PDB file of C-alpha atoms in Angstrom:
ATOM      1  CA  UNK A  26      17.997  -7.791   6.428  1.00 92.00           C
ATOM      2  CA  UNK A  27      15.360  -7.063   3.832  1.00 96.00           C
ATOM      3  CA  UNK A  28      13.101  -9.831   2.555  1.00 98.00           C
ATOM      4  CA  UNK A  29      11.613  -9.390  -0.882  1.00 98.00           C
ATOM      5  CA  UNK A  30       9.955 -11.321  -3.672  1.00 98.00           C
ATOM      6  CA  UNK A  31      11.636 -10.811  -7.049  1.00 98.00           C
ATOM      7  CA  UNK A  32       9.919 -12.320 -10.083  1.00 98.00           C
ATOM      8  CA  UNK A  33      11.423 -11.558 -13.458  1.00 98.00           C
ATOM      9  CA  UNK A  34       9.189 -11.590 -16.496  1.00 98.00           C
ATOM     10  CA  UNK A  35       9.941 -14.001 -19.360  1.00 97.00           C
ATOM     11  CA  UNK A  36       9.446 -11.020 -21.681  1.00 97.00           C
ATOM     12  CA  UNK A  37      12.733  -9.223 -22.294  1.00 90.00           C
ATOM     13  CA  UNK A  38      11.296  -5.705 -22.545  1.00 94.00           C
ATOM     14  CA  UNK A  39       9.356  -5.888 -19.265  1.00 98.00           C
ATOM     15  CA  UNK A  40       9.343  -2.813 -17.039  1.00 98.00           C
ATOM     16  CA  UNK A  41      10.688  -3.075 -13.463  1.00 98.00           C
ATOM     17  CA  UNK A  42       7.884  -2.507 -10.924  1.00 98.00           C
ATOM     18  CA  UNK A  43       8.401  -1.937  -7.199  1.00 98.00           C
ATOM     19  CA  UNK A  44       5.200  -2.755  -5.316  1.00 98.00           C
ATOM     20  CA  UNK A  45       4.793  -1.976  -1.613  1.00 98.00           C
ATOM     21  CA  UNK A  46       2.247  -3.191   0.958  1.00 98.00           C
ATOM     22  CA  UNK A  47       1.072  -1.551   4.175  1.00 97.00           C
ATOM     23  CA  UNK A  48      -0.381  -2.495   7.574  1.00 97.00           C
ATOM     24  CA  UNK A  49      -1.966  -4.945   8.318  1.00 98.00           C
ATOM     25  CA  UNK A  50      -1.054  -6.392   4.932  1.00 97.00           C
ATOM     26  CA  UNK A  51       1.982  -8.202   3.609  1.00 98.00           C
ATOM     27  CA  UNK A  52       3.445  -9.627   0.428  1.00 97.00           C
ATOM     28  CA  UNK A  53       0.622 -12.196   0.640  1.00 98.00           C
ATOM     29  CA  UNK A  54      -1.587  -9.463  -0.854  1.00 97.00           C
ATOM     30  CA  UNK A  55       0.265  -9.741  -4.151  1.00 98.00           C
ATOM     31  CA  UNK A  56       0.214 -13.485  -4.812  1.00 96.00           C
ATOM     32  CA  UNK A  57      -2.738 -13.193  -7.228  1.00 97.00           C
ATOM     33  CA  UNK A  58      -1.259 -10.374  -9.308  1.00 98.00           C
ATOM     34  CA  UNK A  59       2.409 -11.320  -9.677  1.00 98.00           C
ATOM     35  CA  UNK A  60       1.904 -13.802 -12.499  1.00 98.00           C
ATOM     36  CA  UNK A  61      -0.533 -11.612 -14.503  1.00 98.00           C
ATOM     37  CA  UNK A  62       1.915  -8.713 -14.125  1.00 98.00           C
ATOM     38  CA  UNK A  63       5.034 -10.681 -15.056  1.00 98.00           C
ATOM     39  CA  UNK A  64       3.549 -12.906 -17.768  1.00 98.00           C
ATOM     40  CA  UNK A  65       0.377 -11.281 -19.127  1.00 97.00           C
ATOM     41  CA  UNK A  66       0.295 -13.524 -22.204  1.00 97.00           C
ATOM     42  CA  UNK A  67      -0.685 -16.475 -19.971  1.00 95.00           C
ATOM     43  CA  UNK A  68      -3.721 -14.472 -18.876  1.00 94.00           C
ATOM     44  CA  UNK A  69      -4.981 -13.252 -22.232  1.00 93.00           C
ATOM     45  CA  UNK A  70      -2.856 -10.086 -22.189  1.00 94.00           C
ATOM     46  CA  UNK A  71      -0.070  -8.563 -24.228  1.00 95.00           C
ATOM     47  CA  UNK A  72       3.659  -9.086 -23.700  1.00 96.00           C
ATOM     48  CA  UNK A  73       4.076  -5.328 -24.088  1.00 97.00           C
ATOM     49  CA  UNK A  74       2.383  -4.911 -20.670  1.00 97.00           C
ATOM     50  CA  UNK A  75       4.808  -7.145 -18.751  1.00 98.00           C
ATOM     51  CA  UNK A  76       6.642  -6.145 -15.567  1.00 98.00           C
ATOM     52  CA  UNK A  77       9.565  -7.463 -13.565  1.00 98.00           C
ATOM     53  CA  UNK A  78       8.044  -7.411 -10.055  1.00 98.00           C
ATOM     54  CA  UNK A  79       9.897  -6.575  -6.836  1.00 98.00           C
ATOM     55  CA  UNK A  80       7.756  -6.809  -3.678  1.00 98.00           C
ATOM     56  CA  UNK A  81       9.641  -6.155  -0.404  1.00 98.00           C
ATOM     57  CA  UNK A  82       8.385  -6.829   3.092  1.00 98.00           C
ATOM     58  CA  UNK A  83       8.525  -3.580   5.051  1.00 98.00           C
ATOM     59  CA  UNK A  84      11.179  -3.417   7.789  1.00 98.00           C
ATOM     60  CA  UNK A  85       9.633  -5.011  10.875  1.00 98.00           C
ATOM     61  CA  UNK A  86       7.096  -6.910   8.754  1.00 98.00           C
ATOM     62  CA  UNK A  87       7.088 -10.445   7.385  1.00 97.00           C
ATOM     63  CA  UNK A  88      10.538 -11.968   7.028  1.00 97.00           C
ATOM     64  CA  UNK A  89      12.362  -8.627   6.926  1.00 98.00           C
ATOM     65  CA  UNK A  90      14.532  -7.716   9.882  1.00 97.00           C
ATOM     66  CA  UNK A  91      13.268  -5.679  12.823  1.00 97.00           C
ATOM     67  CA  UNK A  92      14.989  -2.275  13.060  1.00 95.00           C
ATOM     68  CA  UNK A  93      16.958  -1.859  16.278  1.00 93.00           C
ATOM     69  CA  UNK A  94      17.334   1.927  15.995  1.00 94.00           C
ATOM     70  CA  UNK A  95      14.924   4.797  15.573  1.00 93.00           C
ATOM     71  CA  UNK A  96      14.603   6.719  12.325  1.00 93.00           C
ATOM     72  CA  UNK A  97      12.786   4.192  10.126  1.00 95.00           C
ATOM     73  CA  UNK A  98      10.274   6.663   8.714  1.00 94.00           C
ATOM     74  CA  UNK A  99       8.474   6.179   5.411  1.00 94.00           C
ATOM     75  CA  UNK A 100      11.139   8.337   3.787  1.00 94.00           C
ATOM     76  CA  UNK A 101      13.946   6.151   5.158  1.00 95.00           C
ATOM     77  CA  UNK A 102      12.164   3.026   3.941  1.00 97.00           C
ATOM     78  CA  UNK A 103      11.730   4.651   0.541  1.00 97.00           C
ATOM     79  CA  UNK A 104      15.476   5.276   0.350  1.00 97.00           C
ATOM     80  CA  UNK A 105      16.194   1.635   1.218  1.00 98.00           C
ATOM     81  CA  UNK A 106      13.729   0.373  -1.389  1.00 98.00           C
ATOM     82  CA  UNK A 107      15.247   2.640  -4.055  1.00 98.00           C
ATOM     83  CA  UNK A 108      18.654   1.211  -3.151  1.00 98.00           C
ATOM     84  CA  UNK A 109      17.210  -2.289  -3.484  1.00 98.00           C
ATOM     85  CA  UNK A 110      16.085  -1.536  -7.044  1.00 98.00           C
ATOM     86  CA  UNK A 111      19.554  -0.229  -7.880  1.00 98.00           C
ATOM     87  CA  UNK A 112      21.210  -3.270  -6.320  1.00 98.00           C
ATOM     88  CA  UNK A 113      19.018  -5.508  -8.490  1.00 98.00           C
ATOM     89  CA  UNK A 114      20.317  -3.661 -11.555  1.00 97.00           C
ATOM     90  CA  UNK A 115      17.207  -1.630 -12.342  1.00 98.00           C
ATOM     91  CA  UNK A 116      18.328   1.854 -13.348  1.00 97.00           C
ATOM     92  CA  UNK A 117      14.785   2.892 -14.260  1.00 98.00           C
ATOM     93  CA  UNK A 118      11.594   1.620 -12.670  1.00 98.00           C
ATOM     94  CA  UNK A 119       8.029   2.487 -11.672  1.00 98.00           C
ATOM     95  CA  UNK A 120       6.538   2.172  -8.186  1.00 98.00           C
ATOM     96  CA  UNK A 121       3.121   1.365  -6.754  1.00 98.00           C
ATOM     97  CA  UNK A 122       1.784   1.253  -3.214  1.00 97.00           C
ATOM     98  CA  UNK A 123      -1.330   1.116  -1.061  1.00 94.00           C
ATOM     99  CA  UNK A 124      -1.848   2.105   2.584  1.00 95.00           C
ATOM    100  CA  UNK A 125       1.662   2.705   4.049  1.00 96.00           C
ATOM    101  CA  UNK A 126       2.888   1.599   0.639  1.00 97.00           C
ATOM    102  CA  UNK A 127       1.255   4.723  -0.788  1.00 96.00           C
ATOM    103  CA  UNK A 128       3.229   6.900   1.622  1.00 95.00           C
ATOM    104  CA  UNK A 129       6.478   5.056   0.879  1.00 96.00           C
ATOM    105  CA  UNK A 130       5.841   5.227  -2.869  1.00 97.00           C
ATOM    106  CA  UNK A 131       5.146   8.946  -2.510  1.00 96.00           C
ATOM    107  CA  UNK A 132       8.494   9.374  -0.740  1.00 96.00           C
ATOM    108  CA  UNK A 133      10.250   7.471  -3.527  1.00 97.00           C
ATOM    109  CA  UNK A 134       8.509   9.618  -6.135  1.00 97.00           C
ATOM    110  CA  UNK A 135       9.720  12.755  -4.389  1.00 96.00           C
ATOM    111  CA  UNK A 136      13.281  11.632  -3.712  1.00 96.00           C
ATOM    112  CA  UNK A 137      14.406   9.182  -6.416  1.00 97.00           C
ATOM    113  CA  UNK A 138      13.456  11.247  -9.438  1.00 97.00           C
ATOM    114  CA  UNK A 139      16.590  10.182 -11.298  1.00 97.00           C
ATOM    115  CA  UNK A 140      15.487   6.542 -11.472  1.00 98.00           C
ATOM    116  CA  UNK A 141      11.755   6.314 -10.694  1.00 98.00           C
ATOM    117  CA  UNK A 142       9.834   7.102 -13.892  1.00 98.00           C
ATOM    118  CA  UNK A 143       6.313   7.240 -12.408  1.00 98.00           C
ATOM    119  CA  UNK A 144       4.312   6.308  -9.315  1.00 98.00           C
ATOM    120  CA  UNK A 145       0.825   4.976  -8.662  1.00 98.00           C
ATOM    121  CA  UNK A 146      -0.986   5.194  -5.310  1.00 97.00           C
ATOM    122  CA  UNK A 147      -4.444   4.450  -3.940  1.00 95.00           C
ATOM    123  CA  UNK A 148      -4.474   6.288  -0.605  1.00 91.00           C
ATOM    124  CA  UNK A 149      -3.371   9.761   0.484  1.00 85.00           C
ATOM    125  CA  UNK A 150      -4.440  10.007   4.118  1.00 78.00           C
ATOM    126  CA  UNK A 151      -2.633  13.308   4.682  1.00 74.00           C
ATOM    127  CA  UNK A 152      -4.498  15.092   1.890  1.00 72.00           C
ATOM    128  CA  UNK A 153      -7.813  16.784   2.594  1.00 73.00           C
ATOM    129  CA  UNK A 154     -10.516  17.890   0.136  1.00 71.00           C
ATOM    130  CA  UNK A 155     -10.136  21.596  -0.673  1.00 75.00           C
ATOM    131  CA  UNK A 156     -13.703  22.791  -0.542  1.00 77.00           C
ATOM    132  CA  UNK A 157     -14.973  25.622  -2.709  1.00 78.00           C
ATOM    133  CA  UNK A 158     -18.649  25.899  -1.890  1.00 81.00           C
ATOM    134  CA  UNK A 159     -20.813  22.827  -1.473  1.00 88.00           C
ATOM    135  CA  UNK A 160     -18.809  19.586  -1.569  1.00 89.00           C
ATOM    136  CA  UNK A 161     -19.076  17.382  -4.624  1.00 90.00           C
ATOM    137  CA  UNK A 162     -20.069  13.738  -4.277  1.00 90.00           C
ATOM    138  CA  UNK A 163     -16.401  12.738  -4.258  1.00 89.00           C
ATOM    139  CA  UNK A 164     -15.496  15.379  -1.668  1.00 87.00           C
ATOM    140  CA  UNK A 165     -18.408  14.426   0.581  1.00 90.00           C
ATOM    141  CA  UNK A 166     -17.459  10.765   0.352  1.00 90.00           C
ATOM    142  CA  UNK A 167     -13.926  11.617   1.477  1.00 89.00           C
ATOM    143  CA  UNK A 168     -15.204  13.847   4.295  1.00 90.00           C
ATOM    144  CA  UNK A 169     -17.545  11.092   5.473  1.00 92.00           C
ATOM    145  CA  UNK A 170     -14.640   8.634   5.396  1.00 91.00           C
ATOM    146  CA  UNK A 171     -12.437  10.965   7.411  1.00 90.00           C
ATOM    147  CA  UNK A 172     -15.123  11.506  10.042  1.00 92.00           C
ATOM    148  CA  UNK A 173     -15.928   7.829  10.379  1.00 93.00           C
ATOM    149  CA  UNK A 174     -12.236   6.996  10.610  1.00 92.00           C
ATOM    150  CA  UNK A 175     -11.656   9.587  13.331  1.00 92.00           C
ATOM    151  CA  UNK A 176     -14.775   8.634  15.321  1.00 95.00           C
ATOM    152  CA  UNK A 177     -14.791   4.855  15.052  1.00 94.00           C
ATOM    153  CA  UNK A 178     -11.858   3.375  13.170  1.00 94.00           C
ATOM    154  CA  UNK A 179      -8.565   4.944  14.249  1.00 94.00           C
ATOM    155  CA  UNK A 180      -7.993   3.536  17.739  1.00 95.00           C
ATOM    156  CA  UNK A 181      -5.391   1.064  16.446  1.00 96.00           C
ATOM    157  CA  UNK A 182      -3.463   3.959  14.867  1.00 95.00           C
ATOM    158  CA  UNK A 183      -3.431   6.035  18.041  1.00 95.00           C
ATOM    159  CA  UNK A 184      -2.231   3.033  20.029  1.00 95.00           C
ATOM    160  CA  UNK A 185       0.484   2.079  17.546  1.00 96.00           C
ATOM    161  CA  UNK A 186       1.697   5.651  17.070  1.00 94.00           C
ATOM    162  CA  UNK A 187       2.003   6.310  20.808  1.00 94.00           C
ATOM    163  CA  UNK A 188       2.517   2.961  22.612  1.00 94.00           C
ATOM    164  CA  UNK A 189       3.469   0.326  20.028  1.00 94.00           C
ATOM    165  CA  UNK A 190       5.372  -1.758  22.581  1.00 93.00           C
ATOM    166  CA  UNK A 191       2.376  -2.047  24.919  1.00 94.00           C
ATOM    167  CA  UNK A 192       0.080  -3.627  22.368  1.00 93.00           C
ATOM    168  CA  UNK A 193       3.018  -5.607  21.007  1.00 94.00           C
ATOM    169  CA  UNK A 194       3.301  -7.833  24.089  1.00 94.00           C
ATOM    170  CA  UNK A 195      -0.223  -9.140  23.597  1.00 94.00           C
ATOM    171  CA  UNK A 196       0.208  -9.570  19.859  1.00 96.00           C
ATOM    172  CA  UNK A 197       3.280 -11.796  20.206  1.00 95.00           C
ATOM    173  CA  UNK A 198       1.773 -13.755  23.120  1.00 96.00           C
ATOM    174  CA  UNK A 199      -1.623 -14.697  21.666  1.00 96.00           C
ATOM    175  CA  UNK A 200      -2.380 -15.827  18.117  1.00 96.00           C
ATOM    176  CA  UNK A 201      -6.037 -14.982  18.757  1.00 97.00           C
ATOM    177  CA  UNK A 202      -5.087 -11.408  19.653  1.00 97.00           C
ATOM    178  CA  UNK A 203      -2.907 -11.100  16.560  1.00 97.00           C
ATOM    179  CA  UNK A 204      -5.661 -12.491  14.345  1.00 98.00           C
ATOM    180  CA  UNK A 205      -8.305 -10.181  15.825  1.00 97.00           C
ATOM    181  CA  UNK A 206      -6.044  -7.116  15.559  1.00 98.00           C
ATOM    182  CA  UNK A 207      -5.595  -7.777  11.822  1.00 98.00           C
ATOM    183  CA  UNK A 208      -8.860  -9.366  10.728  1.00 97.00           C
ATOM    184  CA  UNK A 209     -11.041  -6.589  12.141  1.00 97.00           C
ATOM    185  CA  UNK A 210      -9.394  -4.299   9.586  1.00 97.00           C
ATOM    186  CA  UNK A 211     -10.080  -6.730   6.771  1.00 98.00           C
ATOM    187  CA  UNK A 212     -13.725  -6.590   7.855  1.00 97.00           C
ATOM    188  CA  UNK A 213     -13.685  -2.787   8.064  1.00 96.00           C
ATOM    189  CA  UNK A 214     -11.601  -1.887   5.027  1.00 97.00           C
ATOM    190  CA  UNK A 215     -12.358  -4.405   2.277  1.00 96.00           C
ATOM    191  CA  UNK A 216     -15.308  -4.137  -0.093  1.00 96.00           C
ATOM    192  CA  UNK A 217     -16.789  -7.326   1.343  1.00 96.00           C
ATOM    193  CA  UNK A 218     -20.514  -6.720   1.983  1.00 96.00           C
ATOM    194  CA  UNK A 219     -20.126  -7.266   5.703  1.00 95.00           C
ATOM    195  CA  UNK A 220     -17.726 -10.210   5.967  1.00 97.00           C
ATOM    196  CA  UNK A 221     -14.171 -10.574   4.608  1.00 97.00           C
ATOM    197  CA  UNK A 222     -14.788 -14.227   3.727  1.00 98.00           C
ATOM    198  CA  UNK A 223     -17.186 -12.988   1.064  1.00 98.00           C
ATOM    199  CA  UNK A 224     -14.159 -11.868  -0.970  1.00 98.00           C
ATOM    200  CA  UNK A 225     -11.184 -13.799   0.478  1.00 98.00           C
ATOM    201  CA  UNK A 226     -10.896 -17.383   1.600  1.00 98.00           C
ATOM    202  CA  UNK A 227     -10.158 -18.203   5.216  1.00 97.00           C
ATOM    203  CA  UNK A 228      -6.802 -19.614   4.140  1.00 98.00           C
ATOM    204  CA  UNK A 229      -5.914 -16.354   2.360  1.00 98.00           C
ATOM    205  CA  UNK A 230      -6.806 -14.330   5.446  1.00 98.00           C
ATOM    206  CA  UNK A 231      -4.825 -16.654   7.722  1.00 98.00           C
ATOM    207  CA  UNK A 232      -1.801 -16.672   5.391  1.00 98.00           C
ATOM    208  CA  UNK A 233      -1.495 -12.940   5.977  1.00 98.00           C
ATOM    209  CA  UNK A 234      -2.006 -13.277   9.748  1.00 98.00           C
ATOM    210  CA  UNK A 235       0.589 -16.060   9.893  1.00 97.00           C
ATOM    211  CA  UNK A 236       3.276 -13.852   8.399  1.00 97.00           C
ATOM    212  CA  UNK A 237       2.840 -11.579  11.437  1.00 98.00           C
ATOM    213  CA  UNK A 238       2.495 -14.435  13.944  1.00 98.00           C
ATOM    214  CA  UNK A 239       5.438 -16.653  13.016  1.00 97.00           C
ATOM    215  CA  UNK A 240       7.774 -13.650  12.860  1.00 97.00           C
ATOM    216  CA  UNK A 241       6.498 -12.024  16.082  1.00 97.00           C
ATOM    217  CA  UNK A 242       5.810  -8.781  14.223  1.00 97.00           C
ATOM    218  CA  UNK A 243       3.219  -7.349  16.618  1.00 96.00           C
ATOM    219  CA  UNK A 244       5.360  -4.500  17.960  1.00 96.00           C
ATOM    220  CA  UNK A 245       7.844  -4.216  15.098  1.00 97.00           C
ATOM    221  CA  UNK A 246       5.090  -3.662  12.523  1.00 97.00           C
ATOM    222  CA  UNK A 247       3.358  -1.147  14.808  1.00 96.00           C
ATOM    223  CA  UNK A 248       6.468   1.017  15.056  1.00 95.00           C
ATOM    224  CA  UNK A 249       6.038   2.468  11.573  1.00 96.00           C
ATOM    225  CA  UNK A 250       3.175   4.464  13.117  1.00 95.00           C
ATOM    226  CA  UNK A 251       5.379   5.714  15.970  1.00 95.00           C
ATOM    227  CA  UNK A 252       8.155   6.594  13.515  1.00 94.00           C
ATOM    228  CA  UNK A 253       6.008   8.352  10.958  1.00 90.00           C
ATOM    229  CA  UNK A 254       3.521  10.557  12.799  1.00 85.00           C
ATOM    230  CA  UNK A 255       5.125  13.909  13.549  1.00 72.00           C
ATOM    231  CA  UNK A 256       8.686  12.635  13.325  1.00 71.00           C
ATOM    232  CA  UNK A 257      11.250  13.055  10.595  1.00 66.00           C
ATOM    233  CA  UNK A 258      11.164  15.204   7.466  1.00 67.00           C
ATOM    234  CA  UNK A 259       8.010  15.198   5.368  1.00 72.00           C
ATOM    235  CA  UNK A 260       8.294  13.718   1.867  1.00 78.00           C
ATOM    236  CA  UNK A 261       9.005  16.095  -0.978  1.00 84.00           C
ATOM    237  CA  UNK A 262       6.193  16.877  -3.446  1.00 92.00           C
ATOM    238  CA  UNK A 263       6.041  14.322  -6.247  1.00 96.00           C
ATOM    239  CA  UNK A 264       6.946  16.058  -9.503  1.00 96.00           C
ATOM    240  CA  UNK A 265       7.341  12.953 -11.667  1.00 98.00           C
ATOM    241  CA  UNK A 266       4.241  11.515 -13.435  1.00 98.00           C
ATOM    242  CA  UNK A 267       1.720  10.141 -10.959  1.00 97.00           C
ATOM    243  CA  UNK A 268      -1.366   7.988 -11.104  1.00 98.00           C
ATOM    244  CA  UNK A 269      -4.251   7.465  -8.693  1.00 97.00           C
ATOM    245  CA  UNK A 270      -6.926   4.827  -8.527  1.00 97.00           C
ATOM    246  CA  UNK A 271     -10.007   5.471  -6.414  1.00 96.00           C
ATOM    247  CA  UNK A 272     -11.538   2.361  -4.874  1.00 96.00           C
ATOM    248  CA  UNK A 273     -14.977   3.252  -3.439  1.00 94.00           C
ATOM    249  CA  UNK A 274     -14.527   1.409  -0.120  1.00 95.00           C
ATOM    250  CA  UNK A 275     -11.060   2.835   0.589  1.00 94.00           C
ATOM    251  CA  UNK A 276     -10.672   4.312   4.090  1.00 93.00           C
ATOM    252  CA  UNK A 277     -10.638   7.814   2.579  1.00 92.00           C
ATOM    253  CA  UNK A 278     -11.025   7.730  -1.214  1.00 91.00           C
ATOM    254  CA  UNK A 279      -8.662  10.296  -2.806  1.00 91.00           C
ATOM    255  CA  UNK A 280     -10.069  13.544  -4.210  1.00 92.00           C
ATOM    256  CA  UNK A 281      -8.108  15.063  -7.065  1.00 92.00           C
ATOM    257  CA  UNK A 282      -8.231  18.658  -5.832  1.00 89.00           C
ATOM    258  CA  UNK A 283      -6.959  17.473  -2.461  1.00 89.00           C
ATOM    259  CA  UNK A 284      -3.834  15.760  -3.790  1.00 92.00           C
ATOM    260  CA  UNK A 285      -2.735  18.064  -6.623  1.00 92.00           C
ATOM    261  CA  UNK A 286      -0.529  20.123  -4.305  1.00 90.00           C
ATOM    262  CA  UNK A 287       1.536  17.082  -3.346  1.00 93.00           C
ATOM    263  CA  UNK A 288       1.513  15.443  -6.802  1.00 95.00           C
ATOM    264  CA  UNK A 289       2.140  18.119  -9.390  1.00 95.00           C
ATOM    265  CA  UNK A 290       2.013  15.964 -12.538  1.00 97.00           C
ATOM    266  CA  UNK A 291      -1.004  13.656 -12.270  1.00 97.00           C
ATOM    267  CA  UNK A 292      -1.350  11.792 -15.575  1.00 97.00           C
ATOM    268  CA  UNK A 293      -3.681   8.939 -14.606  1.00 97.00           C
ATOM    269  CA  UNK A 294      -6.896   9.079 -12.567  1.00 97.00           C
ATOM    270  CA  UNK A 295      -9.392   6.249 -12.503  1.00 96.00           C
ATOM    271  CA  UNK A 296     -12.337   5.257 -10.335  1.00 95.00           C
ATOM    272  CA  UNK A 297     -13.161   1.586  -9.979  1.00 97.00           C
ATOM    273  CA  UNK A 298     -16.668   0.182  -9.486  1.00 96.00           C
ATOM    274  CA  UNK A 299     -15.656  -1.874  -6.457  1.00 96.00           C
ATOM    275  CA  UNK A 300     -12.767  -2.460  -4.089  1.00 97.00           C
ATOM    276  CA  UNK A 301     -11.217  -0.840  -1.038  1.00 96.00           C
ATOM    277  CA  UNK A 302      -8.024  -1.550   0.858  1.00 95.00           C
ATOM    278  CA  UNK A 303      -5.946  -4.562  -0.243  1.00 97.00           C
ATOM    279  CA  UNK A 304      -7.025  -4.064  -3.866  1.00 97.00           C
ATOM    280  CA  UNK A 305      -4.449  -6.476  -5.307  1.00 98.00           C
ATOM    281  CA  UNK A 306      -5.772  -9.142  -2.936  1.00 98.00           C
ATOM    282  CA  UNK A 307      -9.510  -8.555  -3.388  1.00 98.00           C
ATOM    283  CA  UNK A 308      -9.963  -7.209  -6.953  1.00 98.00           C
ATOM    284  CA  UNK A 309      -6.777  -8.430  -8.694  1.00 98.00           C
ATOM    285  CA  UNK A 310      -8.124  -8.162 -12.259  1.00 97.00           C
ATOM    286  CA  UNK A 311      -9.046  -4.494 -11.794  1.00 98.00           C
ATOM    287  CA  UNK A 312      -5.729  -3.809 -10.098  1.00 98.00           C
ATOM    288  CA  UNK A 313      -3.601  -5.371 -12.857  1.00 98.00           C
ATOM    289  CA  UNK A 314      -5.491  -3.655 -15.680  1.00 97.00           C
ATOM    290  CA  UNK A 315      -5.171  -0.301 -13.969  1.00 97.00           C
ATOM    291  CA  UNK A 316      -1.413  -0.609 -13.459  1.00 98.00           C
ATOM    292  CA  UNK A 317      -0.940  -1.629 -17.087  1.00 97.00           C
ATOM    293  CA  UNK A 318      -2.846   1.453 -18.211  1.00 97.00           C
ATOM    294  CA  UNK A 319      -1.168   3.818 -15.763  1.00 98.00           C
ATOM    295  CA  UNK A 320       2.394   2.826 -16.589  1.00 98.00           C
ATOM    296  CA  UNK A 321       2.034   2.179 -20.339  1.00 97.00           C
ATOM    297  CA  UNK A 322       3.352   5.636 -21.373  1.00 97.00           C
ATOM    298  CA  UNK A 323       6.664   5.163 -19.512  1.00 96.00           C
ATOM    299  CA  UNK A 324       7.899   1.963 -21.145  1.00 92.00           C
TER     300      UNK A 324
END
């Protein structure tokens, strides 16, 4: 079973938008942006910018079912999400994602070119800056992010990509363990000046944790790492129009020269003054405005 939020806009000409979260996020990330996206006129915007929003919970996350077989790579999830859009009657749509959502959106952009008109992503962890002489400021920032991630920040990823079941027992046994496993990343990855409660309320942080806790998602959400690192076919290059937004506190902020090989038709590139992971959650106004601008040409 696949759980998803589906909010149709009151504006008849709205564009269908598939929006995908990652780990350790959830559909809770999107609760601040759904109404501005679906009904911009209530927020001082224009009806011409409206979207019909579809926000699925990843398999093994939230209220979606837990896969019982192997093979649930980002590409497989992308195929399922494209089928969801078709089942909802959307023959043409755009797609956005962050974190694992960026990888899934990339897979959709490479595979469902008949129906997906454009994609927007905020993270491309597999891409590396292509240096030609001394690195630029943007390239050095990405290199610093990669080094810090490898040295200090990637232990969770190694654990979940090699032994997801082992950590899973603790995460479904102890709410404190589940909270710590998630909230440390909100401390590390948000643009929060040292404490996630500077930008999110405690209730907002716990809402996201609770979606993992009440559904016992500790191991099932970790398995996307096991499935996706070194297993299964790599996504095709994205040849449809693509957009990137660079948030300065992202794990590894994208560098244009590093992603052009995998996204051959980049039409939108913006750099925000603040924000990191969980942009829709932390800087919703910037996030909404950027999506409106990115997808405006494809309406």
